[in-house]
Every structure is written in C-alpha cells, then in structure tokens.
Short mmCIF file of C-alpha atoms in Angstrom, two decimals:
data_model
loop_
_atom_site.label_atom_id
_atom_site.label_comp_id
_atom_site.label_asym_id
_atom_site.label_seq_id
_atom_site.Cartn_x
_atom_site.Cartn_y
_atom_site.Cartn_z
CA MET A 1 -1.72 71.53 41.21
CA SER A 2 1.37 71.28 39.00
CA THR A 3 1.97 73.51 35.98
CA ILE A 4 1.49 70.56 33.60
CA LEU A 5 -1.80 69.55 35.23
CA LYS A 6 -3.06 73.15 35.11
CA ALA A 7 -2.15 73.39 31.41
CA ARG A 8 -3.93 70.08 30.81
CA GLU A 9 -7.11 71.32 32.53
CA ASP A 10 -7.12 74.59 30.56
CA MET A 11 -6.61 72.80 27.24
CA LEU A 12 -9.45 70.36 27.89
CA LYS A 13 -11.79 73.28 28.60
CA LYS A 14 -10.81 74.98 25.34
CA LEU A 15 -11.16 71.78 23.32
CA ASN A 16 -14.62 71.22 24.79
CA VAL A 17 -15.72 74.70 23.70
CA MET A 18 -14.21 74.28 20.22
CA VAL A 19 -15.81 70.89 19.54
CA ARG A 20 -19.29 72.15 20.44
CA ARG A 21 -18.97 74.77 17.69
CA ILE A 22 -18.38 72.12 15.02
CA GLU A 23 -21.42 70.81 13.17
CA GLY A 24 -21.71 67.03 12.76
CA VAL A 25 -19.90 65.90 15.94
CA THR A 26 -22.14 63.50 17.89
CA SER A 27 -19.57 62.05 20.32
CA PHE A 28 -16.72 63.78 22.14
CA VAL A 29 -14.79 61.84 24.77
CA LEU A 30 -11.56 62.08 26.74
CA ILE A 31 -9.84 58.69 26.80
CA GLY A 32 -6.65 57.28 28.26
CA SER A 33 -4.60 54.29 29.32
CA ALA A 34 -4.13 53.01 32.85
CA HIS A 35 -0.84 54.90 33.22
CA CYS A 36 -1.58 58.07 31.29
CA PRO A 37 0.85 60.90 32.20
CA PRO A 38 -0.58 64.41 32.74
CA SER A 39 1.26 65.69 29.66
CA ASP A 40 -0.72 63.44 27.27
CA ILE A 41 -4.28 64.30 26.23
CA HIS A 42 -6.26 61.89 24.05
CA VAL A 43 -9.68 62.93 22.74
CA ALA A 44 -11.95 61.35 20.13
CA LEU A 45 -14.55 63.09 17.98
CA GLY A 46 -17.18 60.73 16.57
CA CYS A 47 -19.70 61.44 13.82
CA ALA A 48 -22.77 59.55 12.67
CA ASP A 49 -21.92 60.13 8.99
CA ASP A 50 -18.41 58.97 8.00
CA SER A 51 -18.45 61.31 5.00
CA ALA A 52 -18.36 64.26 7.43
CA MET A 53 -14.99 63.22 8.90
CA SER A 54 -12.87 65.39 6.59
CA LYS A 55 -14.93 68.51 7.28
CA ILE A 56 -14.92 67.90 11.05
CA TYR A 57 -11.17 67.37 10.98
CA GLY A 58 -10.66 70.54 8.94
CA ASP A 59 -12.73 72.56 11.42
CA ILE A 60 -11.08 71.27 14.60
CA ASN A 61 -7.62 71.53 13.06
CA PHE A 62 -8.26 75.14 12.06
CA LEU A 63 -9.47 76.06 15.55
CA ILE A 64 -6.55 74.35 17.31
CA SER A 65 -3.98 75.82 14.94
CA GLU A 66 -5.47 79.31 15.20
CA PHE A 67 -6.23 79.58 18.92
CA LEU A 68 -3.83 77.13 20.64
CA SER A 69 -0.74 77.70 18.41
CA PRO A 70 0.98 74.28 18.39
CA VAL A 71 4.72 74.27 17.75
CA SER A 72 4.66 70.99 15.79
CA PHE A 73 2.32 68.17 14.85
CA ASP A 74 2.09 64.66 13.40
CA TYR A 75 -0.72 63.70 10.99
CA LYS A 76 -1.73 60.21 9.91
CA GLU A 77 -4.71 58.16 8.80
CA ALA A 78 -5.16 54.62 10.11
CA ASP A 79 -8.00 52.13 10.66
CA GLY A 80 -10.53 54.49 9.10
CA ARG A 81 -9.59 57.32 11.48
CA ILE A 82 -7.88 60.69 11.07
CA ILE A 83 -5.29 61.12 13.83
CA LYS A 84 -3.47 64.37 14.58
CA LYS A 85 -0.98 64.84 17.43
CA TYR A 86 -0.20 68.43 18.46
CA ILE A 87 2.83 69.52 20.51
CA PHE A 88 2.61 72.76 22.50
CA GLU A 89 5.13 75.00 24.25
CA ASN A 90 3.62 74.19 27.65
CA GLN A 91 4.87 70.57 27.26
CA VAL A 92 1.36 69.20 26.78
CA ASN A 93 0.66 66.85 23.86
CA ALA A 94 -2.87 66.54 22.48
CA GLU A 95 -3.85 63.65 20.21
CA VAL A 96 -7.14 64.25 18.41
CA VAL A 97 -8.91 61.36 16.68
CA VAL A 98 -11.74 61.99 14.21
CA CYS A 99 -13.73 58.88 13.31
CA GLY A 100 -17.16 57.37 12.88
CA GLU A 101 -19.30 56.66 15.94
CA ASN A 102 -18.86 52.92 15.42
CA ASN A 103 -15.06 53.22 15.17
CA LEU A 104 -14.01 54.95 18.40
CA PRO A 105 -10.48 53.94 19.55
CA ASP A 106 -9.92 51.56 22.47
CA ALA A 107 -9.19 52.92 25.95
CA ASP A 108 -8.87 51.80 29.58
CA TRP A 109 -11.03 54.69 30.83
CA TRP A 110 -13.17 57.46 29.37
CA VAL A 111 -14.92 60.72 30.21
CA SER A 112 -17.99 61.72 28.21
CA TYR A 113 -18.36 65.36 27.17
CA LEU A 114 -20.88 64.65 24.37
CA ASP A 115 -22.65 61.42 23.44
CA GLN A 116 -25.85 62.21 21.53
CA ASN A 117 -26.56 58.70 20.24
CA GLY A 118 -25.02 56.64 23.04
CA ALA A 119 -22.24 55.38 20.73
CA ALA A 120 -19.48 56.15 23.25
CA ARG A 121 -21.40 54.43 26.04
CA ASN A 122 -21.62 51.27 23.93
CA ALA A 123 -18.01 51.46 22.72
CA TYR A 124 -16.57 51.83 26.23
CA ALA A 125 -18.96 49.55 28.10
CA GLY A 126 -16.01 47.53 29.42
CA ALA A 127 -13.86 50.54 30.35
CA ASP A 128 -13.84 52.62 33.51
CA LYS A 129 -16.06 55.69 33.24
CA TYR A 130 -15.26 58.92 35.10
CA MET A 131 -17.30 62.07 35.49
CA SER A 132 -14.16 64.24 35.15
CA ASP A 133 -10.55 63.86 34.13
CA PRO A 134 -9.01 61.19 36.44
CA VAL A 135 -5.39 62.04 35.61
CA LYS A 136 -3.56 63.51 38.59
CA ASP A 137 -0.05 64.66 39.35
CA LEU A 138 2.53 61.90 39.24
CA PRO A 139 4.02 61.11 42.69
CA GLU A 140 7.57 62.23 43.16
CA GLU A 141 10.06 59.35 43.24
CA PRO A 142 12.30 59.14 46.35
CA ASP A 143 15.93 60.01 45.84
CA ASP A 144 17.72 56.65 46.26
CA ASN A 145 21.21 58.05 45.58
CA THR A 146 21.67 59.64 49.03
CA ASN A 147 22.76 56.46 50.81
CA ASP A 148 25.05 55.50 47.96
CA LEU A 149 26.83 58.84 48.19
CA GLU A 150 27.20 58.53 51.97
CA ASP A 151 28.65 55.04 51.60
CA ASP A 152 31.15 56.30 49.08
CA PHE A 153 32.31 59.07 51.43
CA ASP A 154 32.51 56.69 54.42
CA ALA A 155 34.65 54.27 52.46
CA CYS A 156 37.20 56.95 51.65
CA ASP A 157 39.87 56.91 54.44
CA GLU A 158 42.33 59.38 52.98
CA PRO A 159 41.53 62.88 51.81
CA LEU A 160 41.70 63.49 48.13
CA LYS A 161 44.86 65.23 46.98
CA PRO A 162 44.77 67.60 44.04
CA GLU A 163 46.56 66.36 40.97
CA PRO A 164 49.67 68.35 40.02
CA GLN A 165 49.00 70.72 37.17
CA PRO A 166 51.59 71.10 34.39
CA GLU A 167 53.28 74.48 34.18
CA PRO A 168 52.01 76.55 31.27
CA GLN A 169 54.45 76.77 28.39
CA PRO A 170 54.96 80.12 26.66
CA GLU A 171 53.41 80.23 23.24
CA PRO A 172 55.84 80.82 20.38
CA LYS A 173 55.61 84.27 18.87
CA PRO A 174 54.55 84.27 15.23
CA GLU A 175 57.15 85.50 12.81
CA PRO A 176 56.25 88.75 11.09
CA GLN A 177 55.13 88.37 7.50
CA LEU A 178 55.48 90.89 4.76
CA ILE A 179 52.22 91.90 3.14
CA ALA A 180 52.25 93.14 -0.42
CA ILE A 181 50.10 96.23 -0.78
CA PRO A 182 48.76 96.75 -4.32
CA PRO A 183 49.14 100.21 -5.75
CA VAL A 184 46.08 102.43 -5.41
CA ALA A 185 44.71 103.86 -8.63
CA PRO A 186 44.40 107.65 -8.53
CA LEU A 187 40.85 109.03 -8.33
CA PRO A 188 39.54 111.05 -11.28
CA ASP A 189 39.17 114.80 -10.89
CA SER A 190 35.36 114.61 -10.73
CA VAL A 191 33.19 111.75 -9.51
CA GLU A 192 29.45 111.60 -10.10
CA GLU A 193 27.66 111.43 -6.75
CA GLY A 194 25.94 108.12 -6.05
CA LYS A 195 27.94 106.21 -8.69
CA MET A 196 30.84 103.85 -7.95
CA VAL A 197 34.15 104.81 -9.54
CA GLY A 198 35.02 102.62 -12.49
CA GLU A 199 31.61 100.90 -12.62
CA ASP A 200 30.01 100.62 -16.03
CA PHE A 201 26.24 100.48 -15.52
CA ASP A 202 25.68 99.81 -19.21
CA ASP A 203 27.01 96.28 -18.69
CA PHE A 204 24.42 95.54 -15.96
CA THR A 205 21.37 93.83 -17.48
CA ILE A 206 18.30 92.11 -16.06
CA ASP A 207 16.88 88.91 -17.48
CA GLU A 208 13.21 89.82 -17.63
CA GLN A 209 12.34 86.24 -18.55
CA MET A 210 13.43 84.95 -15.15
CA SER A 211 10.39 83.56 -13.36
CA ALA A 212 9.35 84.32 -9.80
CA GLU A 213 10.11 80.73 -8.83
CA GLU A 214 13.73 81.13 -9.97
CA THR A 215 14.30 84.43 -8.16
CA GLN A 216 12.83 83.33 -4.83
CA PRO A 217 14.85 80.97 -2.61
CA GLU A 218 13.21 77.70 -1.59
CA GLN A 219 11.58 77.79 1.84
CA SER A 220 12.06 75.13 4.48
CA ASP A 221 8.98 73.35 5.83
CA ASP A 222 9.15 75.38 9.07
CA GLU A 223 9.38 78.65 7.14
CA LEU A 224 6.52 77.60 4.88
CA TRP A 225 4.29 76.72 7.85
CA GLU A 226 5.12 80.06 9.48
CA TYR A 227 4.02 81.80 6.29
CA ILE A 228 0.83 79.70 6.02
CA TYR A 229 -0.25 80.24 9.64
CA GLY A 230 0.52 83.95 9.34
CA ARG A 231 -1.68 84.33 6.25
CA VAL A 232 -4.50 82.26 7.79
CA SER A 233 -4.39 84.40 10.94
CA LEU A 234 -4.53 87.56 8.82
CA ALA A 235 -7.50 86.21 6.86
CA LYS A 236 -9.35 85.39 10.08
CA ARG A 237 -8.81 88.90 11.40
CA ALA A 238 -10.04 90.29 8.08
CA VAL A 239 -13.23 88.19 8.34
CA ALA A 240 -13.77 89.33 11.94
CA GLY A 241 -13.36 92.94 10.84
CA GLY A 242 -15.81 92.59 7.97
CA SER A 243 -13.11 92.75 5.23
CA ILE A 244 -14.43 89.73 3.32
CA ILE A 245 -12.83 90.70 0.00
CA HIS A 246 -9.43 91.03 1.69
CA ALA A 247 -9.88 87.62 3.30
CA GLY A 248 -10.92 86.16 -0.06
CA GLU A 249 -7.73 87.44 -1.67
CA ILE A 250 -5.66 85.71 1.03
CA VAL A 251 -7.57 82.48 0.29
CA ASN A 252 -6.64 82.90 -3.39
CA GLU A 253 -2.99 83.52 -2.45
CA LEU A 254 -2.83 80.34 -0.35
CA ARG A 255 -4.51 78.38 -3.16
CA MET A 256 -1.78 79.47 -5.58
CA GLN A 257 0.77 78.06 -3.14
CA LEU A 258 -1.19 74.80 -3.03
CA ILE A 259 -1.28 74.61 -6.84
CA LYS A 260 2.50 75.01 -6.91
CA LEU A 261 3.02 72.25 -4.32
CA ILE A 262 0.63 69.87 -6.13
CA CYS A 263 2.41 70.41 -9.45
CA GLN A 264 5.83 69.90 -7.89
CA LYS A 265 4.66 66.64 -6.30
CA SER A 266 3.70 65.52 -9.83
CA GLY A 267 7.10 66.46 -11.26
CA ILE A 268 6.03 69.78 -12.80
CA ASN A 269 8.30 72.70 -11.92
CA GLU A 270 6.95 75.49 -14.13
CA ASP A 271 3.77 76.96 -15.62
CA TYR A 272 1.78 75.75 -12.60
CA ILE A 273 -1.48 77.56 -13.31
CA HIS A 274 -1.78 76.00 -16.79
CA SER A 275 -0.61 72.56 -15.67
CA ILE A 276 -2.94 72.00 -12.71
CA ASP A 277 -5.96 71.18 -14.92
CA LEU A 278 -3.94 68.49 -16.71
CA LEU A 279 -3.47 66.54 -13.49
CA SER A 280 -5.97 63.96 -12.39
CA ASN A 281 -5.45 63.06 -8.75
CA GLU A 282 -7.01 63.33 -5.32
CA TYR A 283 -5.29 66.66 -4.67
CA GLN A 284 -7.10 68.28 -7.56
CA LYS A 285 -10.44 67.18 -6.12
CA ALA A 286 -9.46 68.55 -2.70
CA LEU A 287 -8.42 71.82 -4.32
CA VAL A 288 -12.01 72.43 -5.45
CA LYS A 289 -13.05 72.71 -1.77
CA THR A 290 -10.74 75.70 -1.30
CA TYR A 291 -13.00 77.90 -3.43
CA PRO A 292 -15.59 79.68 -1.21
CA ALA A 293 -19.16 78.93 -2.29
CA ARG A 294 -20.05 82.54 -1.48
CA LEU A 295 -18.11 85.59 -0.44
CA GLU A 296 -19.37 85.30 3.11
CA SER A 297 -17.59 84.76 6.40
CA GLY A 298 -18.70 81.13 6.87
CA ALA A 299 -17.75 80.11 3.33
CA VAL A 300 -14.35 81.83 3.57
CA ILE A 301 -13.58 80.12 6.90
CA SER A 302 -14.52 76.73 5.40
CA ALA A 303 -12.21 77.40 2.43
CA LEU A 304 -9.36 78.26 4.83
CA ALA A 305 -9.94 75.03 6.75
CA ALA A 306 -9.86 73.05 3.49
CA GLU A 307 -6.59 74.74 2.54
CA LEU A 308 -4.98 73.91 5.88
CA SER A 309 -6.05 70.28 5.53
CA LEU A 310 -4.55 70.07 2.03
CA PHE A 311 -1.31 71.74 3.14
CA GLU A 312 -0.91 69.05 5.81
CA GLN A 313 -1.22 66.32 3.20
CA LEU A 314 1.36 67.97 0.95
CA ILE A 315 3.92 69.01 3.59
CA LYS A 316 4.96 65.97 5.61
#
C-alpha cells in the first residue's frame, strides 16, 4: 500500500468517527468519479432539516481544523450546499459537502457509512455501490523514453568533443578611495550609567492617544489564521482541563477580533465596539451565535465553532 493510500485510509477512519459525534447528520457517504485519484477524498454529510446545515458545518469544520490540522482550505456555497476543501501536508485533499438529504451531490460511485432515512440509497440508485473504498493505487506508467535515448546514442557516430573554454581574464583591481573620517567628539568626564551620551530624554514623549490598532502592524491572512487556530486550540485544552472561565475569555477575545473584521468590512476603522450595534447585516446575526448560552463545555465549544465559521466568511 502506497503512502498516499495509507493516508487516505487513515483520514476516512477519522472522518467517520468525527461525523458520528455530530448531532443532526442522517447521511454520511464517500463518493467519487470513475477516475478518482487516491489523493482526493469526497464525502457528503446530509441532514433531514436544512436549517441544521450551518451548525453541522461548524461542528465538522471545528473537528477537522482541530484534529487534522489542514495547511490550507477553500470555502464556498453553491446549489444549496456548503462545500469546504481541505489541503493537508500528507498530500491528501478532502472535500466535505454539507447539504440536505434531498440535495446530495452527483457521483459515479458511493460508499455508505450512515444512511438513516435511505436518502443516499435513493440519490445514488443509478451509481455503483461499494461496501468499502474502491480507490486503489494508480498503476505505474512504463518509461517510454528508454528506446528514444538508445536511438539517439546509436545515431551518434562520432564522440562528443568538449567545447573550448575561454581563458579567465584577470579582474581589474579597484582603485583605492580616500574615506573622510569625521572628528570624534570628546567624552565628558562623567557619564551616567545606562544613559546614552548626548541623549536628551526630556524630548522623548509618548502619544497616549494612539490606539492599539495604530500601534500594532497589520497581520497577513496566514498570520491571522495561525493566531486564530492557536487560540482555539488553547480554549479546547482549557475546556478539557475544566478551566471553563479561561476558555470563555478566549471566546471573548476571538469575538473582539471578529467585531473588528466586521466593522472594517463595512468601512469602519475605529471605535469598533461602539460601532458594531449600528450595523445591520448578516454578520451581526452570526455574531450572536458566538456568545455561549451557558458557561459549560458544550456551549463554549459551540461558540468556538460559530466563531470559526464566521472567520471563514470574513477572511477569504
């Protein structure tokens, strides 16, 4: 078994375990085309209630981001489905589709891991059904260049002669240049330790009105995602260790970052906390879901998942 195929098998096992922990999923299938390479995994999560799609997506995205550590991703919504493609260091790509039971994507073949209401069986009635993943290692292609190389050598009657190399020319020596050395000011008799000579600290002032946004350099998208995933991971460890208040503070910290991004998308670059209530858009409604209903582990995890989902909509 190749390394890619082994990585594919391991990832499918982990996805199967993750999906079964998510409430509301009624169909979970592995699908593919007739010529699906081992590096491409396509799975679909179906739900009986379309209104549960966002929550299911938030849960599966949180689990994949936390436990499988993708290096990049591509998010989109199309045809009433939420589609997320994850790229991993092991060269395996996983495309996860979250949709309603009656809106499962087309496929040439399918493998059923969960089909409570028979929706997948009806959707893929015309496709090939397999009991396990049918994707195998790709056959190695024969090397067709051997004969061509032999023909080229046979056609060469005379041995190759090395081309004459030009004699190296001596590099011209640079002419010496005079450098003017400025006079050095004499040091005073006594110098206060820890203070630079000639520096007037009375002239050094701090503008206390400068905001935190002005003093902090802008982060790139990659740096911002590294910060986000780091804080989410820390919050999860805090929940696992029973530090719910600590985890709740991290949720609040991430929400402040979301408020800043939402305001900036609306053209507001200052006074974010007072401006967010003046906005009326879909982001503001999504922001409400980032507040835990209770200071309990389940509610905090749901708030983190909602924050991750909103970050993905804002950072594209």
